[in-house]
CSV table of C-alpha atoms in Angstrom, one decimal:
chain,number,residue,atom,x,y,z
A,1,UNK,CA,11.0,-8.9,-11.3
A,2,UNK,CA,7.2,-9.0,-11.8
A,3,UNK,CA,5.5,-7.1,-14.9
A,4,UNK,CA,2.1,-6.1,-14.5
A,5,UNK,CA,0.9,-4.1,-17.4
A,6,UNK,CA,-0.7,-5.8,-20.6
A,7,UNK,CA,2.1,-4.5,-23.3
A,8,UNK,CA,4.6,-7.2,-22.1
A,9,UNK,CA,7.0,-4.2,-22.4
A,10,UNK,CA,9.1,-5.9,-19.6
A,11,UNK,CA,9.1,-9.2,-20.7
A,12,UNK,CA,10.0,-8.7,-24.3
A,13,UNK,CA,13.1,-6.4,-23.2
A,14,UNK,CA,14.3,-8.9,-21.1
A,15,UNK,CA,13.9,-12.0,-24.0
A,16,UNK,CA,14.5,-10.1,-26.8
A,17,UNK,CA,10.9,-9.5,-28.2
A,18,UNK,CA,9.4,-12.7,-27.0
A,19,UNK,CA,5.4,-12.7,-25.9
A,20,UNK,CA,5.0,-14.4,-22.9
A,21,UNK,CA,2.2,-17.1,-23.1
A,22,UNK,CA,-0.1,-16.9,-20.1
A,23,UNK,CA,-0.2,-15.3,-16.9
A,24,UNK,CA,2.2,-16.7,-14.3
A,25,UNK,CA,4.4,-17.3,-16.9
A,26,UNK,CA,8.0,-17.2,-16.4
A,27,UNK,CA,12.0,-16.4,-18.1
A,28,UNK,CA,15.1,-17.0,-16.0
A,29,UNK,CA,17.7,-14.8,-16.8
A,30,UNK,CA,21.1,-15.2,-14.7
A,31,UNK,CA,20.4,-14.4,-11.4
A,32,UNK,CA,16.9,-12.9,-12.3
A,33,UNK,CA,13.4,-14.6,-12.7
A,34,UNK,CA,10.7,-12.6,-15.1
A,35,UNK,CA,7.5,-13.2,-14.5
A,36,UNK,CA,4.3,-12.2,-16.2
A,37,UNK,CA,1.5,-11.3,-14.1
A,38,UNK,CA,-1.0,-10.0,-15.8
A,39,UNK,CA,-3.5,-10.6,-13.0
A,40,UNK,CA,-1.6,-8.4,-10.9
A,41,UNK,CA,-1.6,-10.8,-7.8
A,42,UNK,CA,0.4,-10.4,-4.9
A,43,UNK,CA,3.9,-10.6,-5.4
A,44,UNK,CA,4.2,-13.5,-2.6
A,45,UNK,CA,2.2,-15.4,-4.7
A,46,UNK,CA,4.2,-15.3,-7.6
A,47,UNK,CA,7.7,-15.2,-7.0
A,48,UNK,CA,9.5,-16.0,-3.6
A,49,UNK,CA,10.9,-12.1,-3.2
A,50,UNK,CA,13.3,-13.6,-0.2
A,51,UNK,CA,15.6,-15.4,-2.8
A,52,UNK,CA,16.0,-12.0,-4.3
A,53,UNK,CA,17.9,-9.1,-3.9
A,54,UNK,CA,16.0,-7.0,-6.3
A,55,UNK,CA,11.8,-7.2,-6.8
A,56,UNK,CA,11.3,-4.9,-9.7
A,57,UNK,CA,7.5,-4.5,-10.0
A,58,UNK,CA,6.9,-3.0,-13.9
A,59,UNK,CA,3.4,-1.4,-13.9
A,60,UNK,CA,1.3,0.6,-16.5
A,61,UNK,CA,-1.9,0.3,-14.8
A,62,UNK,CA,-5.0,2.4,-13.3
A,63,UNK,CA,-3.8,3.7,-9.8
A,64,UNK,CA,-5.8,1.4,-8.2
A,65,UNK,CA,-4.5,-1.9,-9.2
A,66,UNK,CA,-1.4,-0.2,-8.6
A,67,UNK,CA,-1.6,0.3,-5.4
A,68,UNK,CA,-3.2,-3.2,-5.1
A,69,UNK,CA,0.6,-4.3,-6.5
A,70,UNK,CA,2.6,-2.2,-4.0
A,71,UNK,CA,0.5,-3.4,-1.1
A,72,UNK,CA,0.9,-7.2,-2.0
A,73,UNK,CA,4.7,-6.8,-2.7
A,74,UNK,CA,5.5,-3.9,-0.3
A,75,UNK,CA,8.7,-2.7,-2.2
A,76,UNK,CA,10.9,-0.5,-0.2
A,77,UNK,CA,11.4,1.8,-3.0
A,78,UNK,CA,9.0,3.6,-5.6
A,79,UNK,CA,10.3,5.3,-9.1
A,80,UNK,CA,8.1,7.7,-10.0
A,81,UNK,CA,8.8,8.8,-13.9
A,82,UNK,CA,8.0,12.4,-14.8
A,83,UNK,CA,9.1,11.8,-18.7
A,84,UNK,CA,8.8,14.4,-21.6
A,85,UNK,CA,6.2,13.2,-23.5
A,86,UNK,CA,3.8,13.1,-20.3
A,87,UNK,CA,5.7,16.0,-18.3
A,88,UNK,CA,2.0,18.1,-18.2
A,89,UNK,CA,-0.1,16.0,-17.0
A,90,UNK,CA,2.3,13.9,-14.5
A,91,UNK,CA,3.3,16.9,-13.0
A,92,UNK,CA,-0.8,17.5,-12.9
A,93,UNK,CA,-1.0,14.4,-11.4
A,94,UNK,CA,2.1,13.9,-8.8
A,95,UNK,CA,0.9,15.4,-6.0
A,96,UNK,CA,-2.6,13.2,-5.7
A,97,UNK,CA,0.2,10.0,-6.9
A,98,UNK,CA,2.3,11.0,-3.8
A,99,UNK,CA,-0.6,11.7,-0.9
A,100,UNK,CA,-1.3,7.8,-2.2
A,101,UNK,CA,1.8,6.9,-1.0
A,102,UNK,CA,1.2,8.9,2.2
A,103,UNK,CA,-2.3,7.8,2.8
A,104,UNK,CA,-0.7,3.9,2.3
A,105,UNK,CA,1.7,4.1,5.0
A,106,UNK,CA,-0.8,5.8,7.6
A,107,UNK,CA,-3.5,3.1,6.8
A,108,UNK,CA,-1.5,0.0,5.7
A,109,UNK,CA,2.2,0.5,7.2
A,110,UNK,CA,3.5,0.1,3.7
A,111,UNK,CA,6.0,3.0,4.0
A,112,UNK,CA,8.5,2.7,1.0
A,113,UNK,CA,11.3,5.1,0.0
A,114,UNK,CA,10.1,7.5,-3.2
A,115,UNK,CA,11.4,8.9,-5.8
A,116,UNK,CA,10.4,11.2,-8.2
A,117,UNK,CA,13.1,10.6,-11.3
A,118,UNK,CA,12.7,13.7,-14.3
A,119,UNK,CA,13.5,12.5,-17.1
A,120,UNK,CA,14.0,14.5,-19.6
A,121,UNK,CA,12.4,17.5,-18.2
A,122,UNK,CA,13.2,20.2,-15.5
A,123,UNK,CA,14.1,19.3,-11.9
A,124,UNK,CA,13.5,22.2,-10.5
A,125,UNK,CA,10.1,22.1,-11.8
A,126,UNK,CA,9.5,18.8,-10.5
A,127,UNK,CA,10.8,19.6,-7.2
A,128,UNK,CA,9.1,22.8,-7.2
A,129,UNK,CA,5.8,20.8,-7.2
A,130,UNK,CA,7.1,18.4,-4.7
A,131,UNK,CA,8.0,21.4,-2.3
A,132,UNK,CA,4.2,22.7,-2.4
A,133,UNK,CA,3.1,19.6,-1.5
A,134,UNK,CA,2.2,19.9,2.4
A,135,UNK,CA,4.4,17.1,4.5
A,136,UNK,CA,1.4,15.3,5.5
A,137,UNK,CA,0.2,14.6,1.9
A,138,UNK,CA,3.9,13.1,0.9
A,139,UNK,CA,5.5,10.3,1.8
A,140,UNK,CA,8.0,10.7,4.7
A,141,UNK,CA,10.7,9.1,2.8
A,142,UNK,CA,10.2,11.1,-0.8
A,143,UNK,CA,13.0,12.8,-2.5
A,144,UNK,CA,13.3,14.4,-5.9
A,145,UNK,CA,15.7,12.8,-8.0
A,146,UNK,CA,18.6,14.8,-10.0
A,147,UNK,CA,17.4,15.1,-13.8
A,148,UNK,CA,18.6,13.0,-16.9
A,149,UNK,CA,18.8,14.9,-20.1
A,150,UNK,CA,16.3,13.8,-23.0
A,151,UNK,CA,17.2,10.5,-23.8
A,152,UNK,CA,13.4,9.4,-25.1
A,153,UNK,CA,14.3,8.7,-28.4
A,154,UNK,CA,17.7,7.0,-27.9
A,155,UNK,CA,15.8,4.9,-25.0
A,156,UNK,CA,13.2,3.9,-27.0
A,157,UNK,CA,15.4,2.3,-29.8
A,158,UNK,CA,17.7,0.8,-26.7
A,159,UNK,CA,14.8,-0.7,-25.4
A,160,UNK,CA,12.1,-1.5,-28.0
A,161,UNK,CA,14.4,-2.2,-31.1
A,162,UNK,CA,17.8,-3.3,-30.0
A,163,UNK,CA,16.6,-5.2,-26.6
A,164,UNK,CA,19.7,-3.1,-24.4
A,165,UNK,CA,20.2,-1.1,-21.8
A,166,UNK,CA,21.4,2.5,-23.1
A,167,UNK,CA,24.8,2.5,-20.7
A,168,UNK,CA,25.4,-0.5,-23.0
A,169,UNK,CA,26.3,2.2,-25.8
A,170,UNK,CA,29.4,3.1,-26.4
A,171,UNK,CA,30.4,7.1,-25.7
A,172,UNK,CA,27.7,9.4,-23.9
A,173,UNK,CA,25.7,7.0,-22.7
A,174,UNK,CA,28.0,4.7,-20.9
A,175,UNK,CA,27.5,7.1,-17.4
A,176,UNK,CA,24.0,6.6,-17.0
A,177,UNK,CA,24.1,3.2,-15.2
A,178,UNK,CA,25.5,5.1,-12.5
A,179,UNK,CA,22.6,7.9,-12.8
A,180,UNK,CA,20.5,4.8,-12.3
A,181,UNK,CA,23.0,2.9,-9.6
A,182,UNK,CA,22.4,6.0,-7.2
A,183,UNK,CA,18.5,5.6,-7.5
A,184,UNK,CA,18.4,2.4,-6.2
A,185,UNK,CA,21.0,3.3,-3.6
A,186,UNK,CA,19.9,6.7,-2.1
């Protein structure tokens, strides 16, 4: 798992609030590895993403250096968030995020799987802008997820206060993990 954004946001989830303390720095976890990789360097040069089932690339960063990320670890899947809070301009933005993706795998071969995930907000309206979007300005392999109810608030305290993952709750939100199981599956 490789986070490149400078909030840490990643990291601290996975050790419990920790700061990491320079780039290339790294927290086993189990099975998992976390690294921090602040640099946003190719993912072959920081982790060995054979030994892995998973590479789970974290990003918060300008377009650019993400597509500088996807291209050095050429994942075969892409989430791509459409949360409430930023619902406007995402939307705005998704189809010039997905003719990236499109223009990557015409000019670089990196062809992943994408999906567009609403969370929190309507997926017909999210799959309404996906639908105008001309086939050869999308990915070949894009699909619009099903959407999650609004869960911002109860994911923030999962996440940035009690270090969890919300299925971990007991009652409504023990079903999600399989909301999330699918996306990696489909």
């Amino acid at each position: 798992m490789i986070d490149c954004d400078d909030q840490a946001d990643f990291w601290q989830f996975f050790t419990r609030g920790k700061q990491p303390g320079k780039n290339k720095d790294y927290h086993r976890l189990g099975d998992s590895t976390i690294v921090w990789d602040k640099k946003r360097e190719s993912i072959r040069n920081t982790a060995n993403p054979e030994g892995y089932a998973h590479v789970v690339l974290d990003i918060d960063s300008p377009l650019v250096n993400t597509v500088k990320a996807i291209i050095g670890g050429q994942p075969d899947l892409v989430l791509v968030p459409i949360n409430t809070s930023q619902e406007i301009k995402a939307l705005r933005n998704l189809p010039r995020t997905l003719k990236v993706f499109s223009n990557l795998a015409k000019n670089t071969g990196v062809n992943p799987r994408v999906v567009v995930v609403p969370l929190g907000v309507s997926g017909d309206s999210v799959k309404n802008v996906v639908d105008q979007i001309a086939s050869e300005n999308k990915p070949t392999n894009c699909r619009t997820a099903p959407a999650l109810p609004n869960l911002q608030q109860k994911m923030q305290e999962a996440i940035y206060r009690d270090y969890r993952c919300i299925w971990s709750y007991e009652g409504e939100y023990s079903q999600i993990a399989s909301y999330f199981d699918a996306l990696l599956k489909a």
